[in-house]
Coordinates of C-alpha atoms and ligand atoms in Angstrom, one line a residue:
M1 CA -129.7 89.4 125.0
L2 CA -129.4 87.6 129.2
K3 CA -132.5 86.7 131.1
K4 CA -131.7 86.3 134.4
T5 CA -134.5 83.4 135.1
L6 CA -135.1 80.0 133.4
S7 CA -138.4 80.2 131.4
K8 CA -140.7 77.6 129.9
N9 CA -139.1 78.9 126.7
W10 CA -137.0 76.0 125.4
N11 CA -135.3 77.2 123.0
R12 CA -132.8 79.8 124.9
M13 CA -129.8 77.7 126.7
K14 CA -130.8 77.3 130.1
I15 CA -127.0 78.4 132.4
A16 CA -127.7 77.4 136.4
V17 CA -125.3 80.2 137.8
L18 CA -123.8 78.9 141.1
P19 CA -121.4 81.5 142.8
G20 CA -120.2 79.4 145.9
D21 CA -118.1 81.4 148.4
G22 CA -114.9 83.1 148.7
I23 CA -113.8 84.8 145.5
G24 CA -116.3 82.6 143.6
K25 CA -119.3 86.0 144.0
E26 CA -116.8 87.9 142.4
I27 CA -115.4 86.1 139.9
V28 CA -118.9 84.5 137.7
A29 CA -119.7 87.9 138.4
Q30 CA -117.2 89.0 135.5
A31 CA -118.5 85.8 133.8
V32 CA -121.3 86.3 133.5
K33 CA -121.3 89.8 132.3
V34 CA -119.2 88.9 130.0
L35 CA -122.0 86.3 129.2
G36 CA -124.2 88.9 128.8
A37 CA -122.2 90.7 126.6
L38 CA -122.9 88.1 123.7
D39 CA -125.7 88.5 121.1
L40 CA -126.6 84.9 122.1
N41 CA -130.3 83.5 123.5
L42 CA -129.3 82.8 127.0
E43 CA -130.6 82.7 130.3
T44 CA -129.1 82.1 134.2
E45 CA -130.7 81.6 136.8
T46 CA -128.4 81.8 139.9
A47 CA -128.7 79.1 143.5
L48 CA -126.8 78.7 146.4
V49 CA -124.0 76.1 146.6
G50 CA -121.2 75.6 149.2
G51 CA -120.8 76.8 152.7
A52 CA -123.0 79.7 151.4
A53 CA -126.4 76.9 150.7
Y54 CA -124.8 75.3 153.9
E55 CA -125.6 78.1 156.1
A56 CA -128.8 78.9 154.5
H57 CA -130.6 75.6 154.1
G58 CA -127.6 72.8 156.4
H59 CA -126.4 71.6 153.0
P60 CA -124.3 72.2 150.9
L61 CA -126.0 71.3 147.5
P62 CA -129.7 71.4 148.5
D63 CA -132.6 69.8 146.3
A64 CA -133.2 72.9 144.8
T65 CA -129.7 73.8 144.1
L66 CA -129.5 70.3 142.7
Q67 CA -132.8 70.1 140.3
L68 CA -131.4 73.8 139.0
A69 CA -128.4 72.3 137.9
K70 CA -130.2 69.1 136.1
H71 CA -132.8 71.5 134.5
A72 CA -129.9 73.3 133.3
D73 CA -128.1 72.9 129.5
A74 CA -124.7 74.3 131.4
I75 CA -123.7 75.0 135.2
L76 CA -121.4 78.2 135.3
F77 CA -119.6 77.4 138.8
G78 CA -117.2 79.7 141.1
A79 CA -116.2 77.8 144.3
V80 CA -116.5 76.5 147.6
G81 CA -114.9 76.0 150.8
D82 CA -113.0 77.8 153.4
W83 CA -111.3 76.6 156.4
K84 CA -114.0 77.5 159.4
Y85 CA -115.8 74.8 157.3
D86 CA -113.3 72.0 158.3
C87 CA -115.0 71.2 161.4
L88 CA -118.0 70.6 159.9
E89 CA -118.1 66.2 159.7
R90 CA -118.0 65.3 156.1
S91 CA -121.1 64.8 154.6
L92 CA -121.7 68.9 155.6
R93 CA -118.4 69.9 154.0
P94 CA -118.7 72.3 151.3
E95 CA -116.3 70.3 148.9
Q96 CA -119.2 67.2 148.9
A97 CA -121.2 69.3 146.8
I98 CA -119.0 69.4 144.0
L99 CA -118.9 65.5 144.4
G100 CA -122.3 65.5 144.9
L101 CA -122.5 67.6 141.8
R102 CA -120.6 65.5 139.8
K103 CA -122.3 62.3 141.0
H104 CA -125.7 63.1 140.0
L105 CA -125.1 64.7 136.9
G106 CA -123.3 61.7 135.5
L107 CA -119.7 64.0 135.4
F108 CA -116.8 61.9 134.4
A109 CA -114.9 63.9 132.6
N110 CA -112.7 66.7 134.0
L111 CA -110.3 68.7 130.8
R112 CA -108.0 71.1 131.6
P113 CA -106.8 72.8 129.5
A114 CA -102.8 74.6 130.5
I115 CA -101.8 77.0 127.8
C116 CA -99.4 79.3 128.0
Y117 CA -100.3 83.2 127.0
E118 CA -98.0 85.0 125.4
E119 CA -97.6 87.7 127.6
L120 CA -97.4 85.4 131.2
V121 CA -94.6 83.5 129.9
G122 CA -92.4 85.8 132.3
A123 CA -95.2 84.7 135.7
S124 CA -93.8 81.8 135.5
S125 CA -91.6 79.3 137.0
L126 CA -90.0 77.8 135.1
K127 CA -87.3 79.3 131.9
P128 CA -89.5 80.9 129.0
E129 CA -88.1 78.4 126.5
L130 CA -89.4 75.5 128.5
I131 CA -93.0 77.0 128.6
A132 CA -93.5 79.7 125.3
G133 CA -96.1 78.3 123.4
L134 CA -96.6 75.5 125.7
D135 CA -101.0 74.5 125.2
L136 CA -101.6 71.1 126.6
L137 CA -104.7 69.4 127.7
I138 CA -105.0 67.4 131.1
I139 CA -108.2 64.7 130.8
R140 CA -108.7 63.5 134.5
E141 CA -111.5 60.7 135.4
L142 CA -114.0 62.5 137.9
T143 CA -115.6 59.6 139.2
G144 CA -114.0 56.9 140.5
D145 CA -110.9 55.7 141.5
I146 CA -109.7 56.1 145.2
Y147 CA -111.7 59.3 146.0
F148 CA -115.1 56.9 145.7
G149 CA -114.2 53.6 146.5
Q150 CA -115.9 51.6 148.9
P151 CA -114.9 50.1 151.6
R152 CA -113.6 53.0 153.4
G153 CA -113.1 54.2 156.8
R154 CA -110.9 54.4 160.2
R155 CA -111.4 52.4 163.0
T156 CA -113.2 53.6 166.2
A157 CA -114.6 56.5 164.9
V158 CA -116.5 58.2 167.2
D159 CA -119.5 61.5 166.3
G160 CA -117.2 61.9 162.8
H161 CA -114.0 62.5 164.7
F162 CA -111.1 59.4 165.9
P163 CA -109.0 60.0 168.3
G164 CA -106.3 57.0 168.9
S165 CA -107.5 55.5 165.4
E166 CA -104.6 53.5 164.5
E167 CA -105.7 52.7 161.4
A168 CA -107.9 54.6 158.0
F169 CA -108.1 53.1 154.5
D170 CA -109.8 53.7 151.5
T171 CA -109.7 51.5 148.7
M172 CA -109.4 51.8 145.1
R173 CA -111.2 50.8 142.5
Y174 CA -111.9 51.4 138.3
S175 CA -114.1 49.8 136.4
R176 CA -113.7 48.9 132.4
P177 CA -116.6 50.6 131.3
E178 CA -114.8 53.6 133.5
I179 CA -111.6 53.4 131.8
E180 CA -113.1 52.7 128.4
R181 CA -115.4 55.9 127.9
I182 CA -113.0 58.3 129.7
A183 CA -110.2 56.7 127.3
H184 CA -112.1 57.8 124.6
V185 CA -112.6 61.2 125.4
A186 CA -108.9 61.2 125.4
F187 CA -108.8 60.2 121.6
Q188 CA -111.2 62.3 120.3
A189 CA -109.4 65.0 121.6
A190 CA -106.3 63.7 120.7
R191 CA -108.0 63.6 116.9
K192 CA -108.8 67.4 117.4
R193 CA -105.2 68.7 118.0
S194 CA -101.8 66.5 117.4
K195 CA -102.7 63.4 118.1
R196 CA -100.8 62.0 120.8
V197 CA -102.1 60.8 124.1
T198 CA -99.9 60.1 127.9
S199 CA -102.0 57.7 129.5
V200 CA -100.4 58.4 132.9
D201 CA -100.8 55.6 135.4
K202 CA -98.9 53.6 138.6
S203 CA -99.1 49.9 137.1
N204 CA -96.1 49.0 138.0
V205 CA -97.1 48.6 141.5
L206 CA -101.2 48.8 141.5
E207 CA -103.2 46.9 140.2
T208 CA -106.1 49.5 139.6
F209 CA -103.7 51.3 137.3
Q210 CA -102.3 48.3 135.7
F211 CA -106.1 47.5 134.2
W212 CA -105.8 50.6 133.4
R213 CA -103.5 51.0 131.1
D214 CA -104.3 47.2 129.6
V215 CA -108.4 48.6 129.0
V216 CA -106.7 52.3 127.7
T217 CA -104.3 50.3 125.0
E218 CA -107.0 48.1 124.2
V219 CA -109.5 51.4 123.7
G220 CA -105.8 52.7 121.9
Q221 CA -106.2 50.2 119.1
Q222 CA -109.8 51.7 117.4
Y223 CA -107.5 55.2 117.6
P224 CA -104.7 53.8 115.1
D225 CA -104.1 57.7 114.4
V226 CA -103.6 58.8 117.7
M227 CA -99.6 58.3 119.2
L228 CA -100.6 56.3 122.2
D229 CA -97.6 56.2 125.4
H230 CA -97.7 55.7 128.8
M231 CA -95.9 57.1 131.7
Y232 CA -95.7 56.2 135.7
V233 CA -97.5 58.9 137.6
D234 CA -94.3 59.8 139.0
N235 CA -92.4 60.0 136.0
A236 CA -94.7 62.6 134.6
A237 CA -95.2 65.0 137.5
M238 CA -91.5 65.3 136.4
Q239 CA -91.5 65.1 132.6
L240 CA -94.1 67.8 133.6
V241 CA -91.6 70.9 134.9
R242 CA -88.5 69.2 132.7
A243 CA -90.4 69.2 129.6
P244 CA -94.1 69.9 129.6
K245 CA -93.7 70.8 126.1
K246 CA -93.3 67.7 125.1
F247 CA -97.0 66.3 125.7
D248 CA -100.2 67.0 124.7
V249 CA -103.4 65.4 125.8
V250 CA -103.0 63.3 128.7
V251 CA -105.3 61.6 130.6
T252 CA -105.0 59.3 133.9
G253 CA -107.4 58.6 137.1
N254 CA -109.2 61.2 139.2
M255 CA -106.2 61.3 142.3
F256 CA -103.3 61.5 139.5
G257 CA -105.2 64.1 138.1
D258 CA -106.2 66.0 140.2
I259 CA -102.2 66.6 141.8
L260 CA -101.3 66.6 138.4
S261 CA -103.3 68.6 137.2
D262 CA -102.3 71.9 139.9
E263 CA -98.9 71.1 139.0
A264 CA -100.0 71.9 135.4
A265 CA -102.0 74.9 135.9
M266 CA -98.8 76.5 137.7
L267 CA -96.5 75.7 134.4
T268 CA -99.0 78.4 133.3
G269 CA -98.2 81.5 136.3
S270 CA -100.7 81.5 137.6
I271 CA -103.9 79.3 138.8
G272 CA -106.3 82.4 137.8
M273 CA -105.9 82.0 134.8
L274 CA -107.5 78.3 134.0
P275 CA -109.9 77.0 133.0
S276 CA -112.0 73.6 133.3
A277 CA -114.6 71.7 132.1
S278 CA -116.2 68.1 134.0
L279 CA -118.6 67.0 130.7
N280 CA -120.8 64.1 131.1
A281 CA -121.4 61.6 128.5
S282 CA -124.2 63.6 126.7
N283 CA -121.9 66.5 126.5
K284 CA -123.7 68.2 129.3
G285 CA -121.0 69.7 131.3
L286 CA -120.1 72.0 135.0
Y287 CA -117.6 74.6 133.8
E288 CA -115.8 76.8 136.9
P289 CA -111.8 77.8 137.1
S290 CA -109.1 75.5 138.2
H291 CA -108.7 77.5 141.7
G292 CA -110.7 77.0 144.8
S293 CA -113.0 80.1 146.6
A294 CA -109.4 82.4 147.1
P295 CA -111.0 82.8 151.1
D296 CA -107.6 84.5 151.9
I297 CA -108.3 87.1 149.2
A298 CA -112.5 87.0 149.0
G299 CA -113.7 90.8 149.2
K300 CA -110.5 92.1 148.4
G301 CA -111.6 92.9 144.5
I302 CA -108.6 91.5 143.4
A303 CA -109.2 87.6 142.3
N304 CA -108.1 86.8 139.0
P305 CA -111.8 86.4 137.1
L306 CA -110.2 85.6 133.9
A307 CA -109.9 81.2 134.4
T308 CA -114.4 82.2 135.2
I309 CA -114.4 84.4 132.2
L310 CA -112.5 81.0 130.1
S311 CA -114.5 78.7 131.9
A312 CA -117.4 80.5 130.2
A313 CA -116.1 80.1 126.7
M314 CA -115.1 76.7 126.8
M315 CA -119.3 76.4 128.2
L316 CA -120.3 78.0 125.0
R317 CA -117.8 75.5 123.4
Y318 CA -118.5 72.2 124.4
S319 CA -122.3 72.1 126.1
L320 CA -123.8 75.0 124.2
N321 CA -122.2 74.2 120.5
Q322 CA -121.7 78.3 120.3
I323 CA -117.9 78.2 119.0
E324 CA -117.7 81.7 117.2
A325 CA -119.0 83.3 120.8
A326 CA -116.4 80.3 123.1
D327 CA -113.7 82.5 119.8
R328 CA -114.8 85.6 120.6
I329 CA -114.5 85.7 124.6
E330 CA -110.8 84.1 124.0
A331 CA -109.7 86.2 121.5
A332 CA -111.0 89.3 124.5
V333 CA -108.8 87.7 127.1
K334 CA -105.4 87.5 124.7
S335 CA -106.8 91.0 123.9
V336 CA -106.7 92.5 127.0
L337 CA -103.4 90.4 128.2
S338 CA -101.5 92.3 125.3
Q339 CA -103.0 95.4 126.3
G340 CA -101.0 95.0 129.5
L341 CA -103.6 94.5 131.7
R342 CA -103.6 91.9 134.7
T343 CA -104.4 91.2 138.2
A344 CA -101.8 91.7 141.1
D345 CA -101.6 87.6 140.8
I346 CA -100.0 87.9 137.4
H347 CA -99.3 91.5 137.9
S348 CA -95.4 92.4 136.8
D349 CA -93.4 95.3 136.3
N350 CA -94.4 97.6 133.1
T351 CA -98.4 95.7 132.8
I352 CA -101.2 98.1 134.9
R353 CA -102.4 96.3 137.6
V354 CA -106.4 96.0 138.1
G355 CA -109.1 94.6 139.9
T356 CA -111.5 91.7 139.7
S357 CA -114.0 93.8 137.7
E358 CA -112.1 96.2 136.2
M359 CA -110.6 92.6 134.4
G360 CA -114.3 92.4 133.6
E361 CA -115.3 95.8 132.1
A362 CA -111.8 95.2 130.1
V363 CA -112.8 91.7 128.5
V364 CA -116.8 93.0 127.6
K365 CA -114.8 96.1 125.8
A366 CA -113.0 93.8 123.9
L367 CA -115.6 91.8 122.6
K368 CA -117.3 94.5 121.7
N369 CA -114.2 96.1 119.8
Ligands
NAD401 P1 -107.4 77.8 146.6 O1 -107.1 77.4 145.2 O2 -108.3 79.3 146.5 O3 -106.3 78.7 146.7 C1 -104.6 79.0 147.1 C2 -104.0 80.1 146.3 O4 -103.9 80.5 145.0 C3 -103.9 81.4 147.5 O5 -102.8 82.1 147.8 C4 -105.6 81.9 146.5 O6 -105.0 83.5 146.6 C5 -105.0 82.4 145.1 N1 -105.2 82.1 144.4 C6 -106.2 81.4 143.8 N2 -107.6 81.6 142.9 C7 -107.6 82.6 142.7 C8 -107.9 84.0 141.3 N3 -108.6 83.7 140.7 N4 -106.8 84.7 141.7 C9 -105.7 85.5 142.8 N5 -105.1 85.0 143.0 C10 -105.7 83.4 143.2 O7 -106.8 76.8 147.3 P2 -106.7 76.8 148.9 O8 -106.3 77.4 149.5 O9 -105.8 75.3 148.4 O10 -108.5 76.2 149.0 C11 -109.2 77.5 149.8 C12 -110.4 76.7 150.1 O11 -111.4 76.3 148.2 C13 -110.8 75.3 150.5 O12 -111.3 75.4 151.2 C14 -110.7 74.4 149.3 O13 -111.4 73.3 149.7 C15 -111.8 75.1 148.3 N6 -111.5 74.5 147.5 C16 -112.1 74.2 146.2 C17 -112.4 73.5 144.9 C18 -113.7 74.3 143.6 O14 -114.9 74.2 144.3 N7 -113.7 73.5 143.3 C19 -111.4 73.2 144.6 C20 -109.6 73.6 145.8 C21 -110.4 73.8 146.8

């Protein structure tokens, strides 16, 4: 059962739905449809975020949207952004909504599984033997590092623009508690998998990441059953395409994680297949596909909704403790792939090309079967 507005019935699980911009609305609609097909006591309420919110309210994260997100049990997010907003001052750009939600909700851990489905082995740019059976989890720290360091800026700023700048700078920093808590997330996740963690850093050059390595090693001593190794980020980028199956859980900082998780995403063939979760200390989370708002295909009805549908499954698993329902969604996704249904991004010869909405319907049908 899926009710459309949040009520005072506290037994219901409350989901804030923030579709955002571009393909966000199209793909989130499919995930909501799938959630509605489960026999769960869920309520959803939708709000504007990103460029859509800026157009309507002059800010990418209006207070009403933030309050909705704060009071919900979980957030289902589409994507934000469009190149047409690149001329806005940074604090008003759509992407600031994501940063704001992470900050206000304390979402410090980003979990990005990269799973290569058997049916999509051919969609990867790597040789099938390198990626068949790939199942790795990248855990990216989300609220520290150079993206949030102070001070930052450029010399000679005028109205948010920097004509004639001679210098720009951002400061990389991590505190001990920030590293400890993300390391715990990684070791605990590894305990549920194959008990291996690779911590990725740049400790040979950066003091921040020597500190990172020291703290992760200390935390690792509390998990003697989990094997820890360390790798420099340049080597990790190389190993991810050379022998990706060597990795299981990868933990890293905000900027390296940003880059490596997109690289891992492409190993599996399409960014349209990859879900993500951003969690806080009490497992409240924001769930979104790993990709952006894809303005190039927005409104065409061809976007792949599976990453968002799989994000909804992660939401049921990590924040709402509905493991069986999460398993059912993941099985339904596998089933539609084995039926040969494909959106344009993963389509190949001998498969059946479908649009965004048809793919959503197919997952609902597979759930019911
Ligand atoms: P993008 O992920 O939106 O698109 C990259 C490429 O992948 C495009 O060719 C696009 O068509 C394709 N693609 C993405 N998702 C797809 C899907 N579900 N199905 C089929 N194809 C898909 O990245 P970009 O083009 O670099 O950025 C576009 C906008 O999205 C920018 O404004 C950027 O800032 C924003 N963005 C937002 C988020 C977010 O909301 N979390 C993340 C990344 C980028």
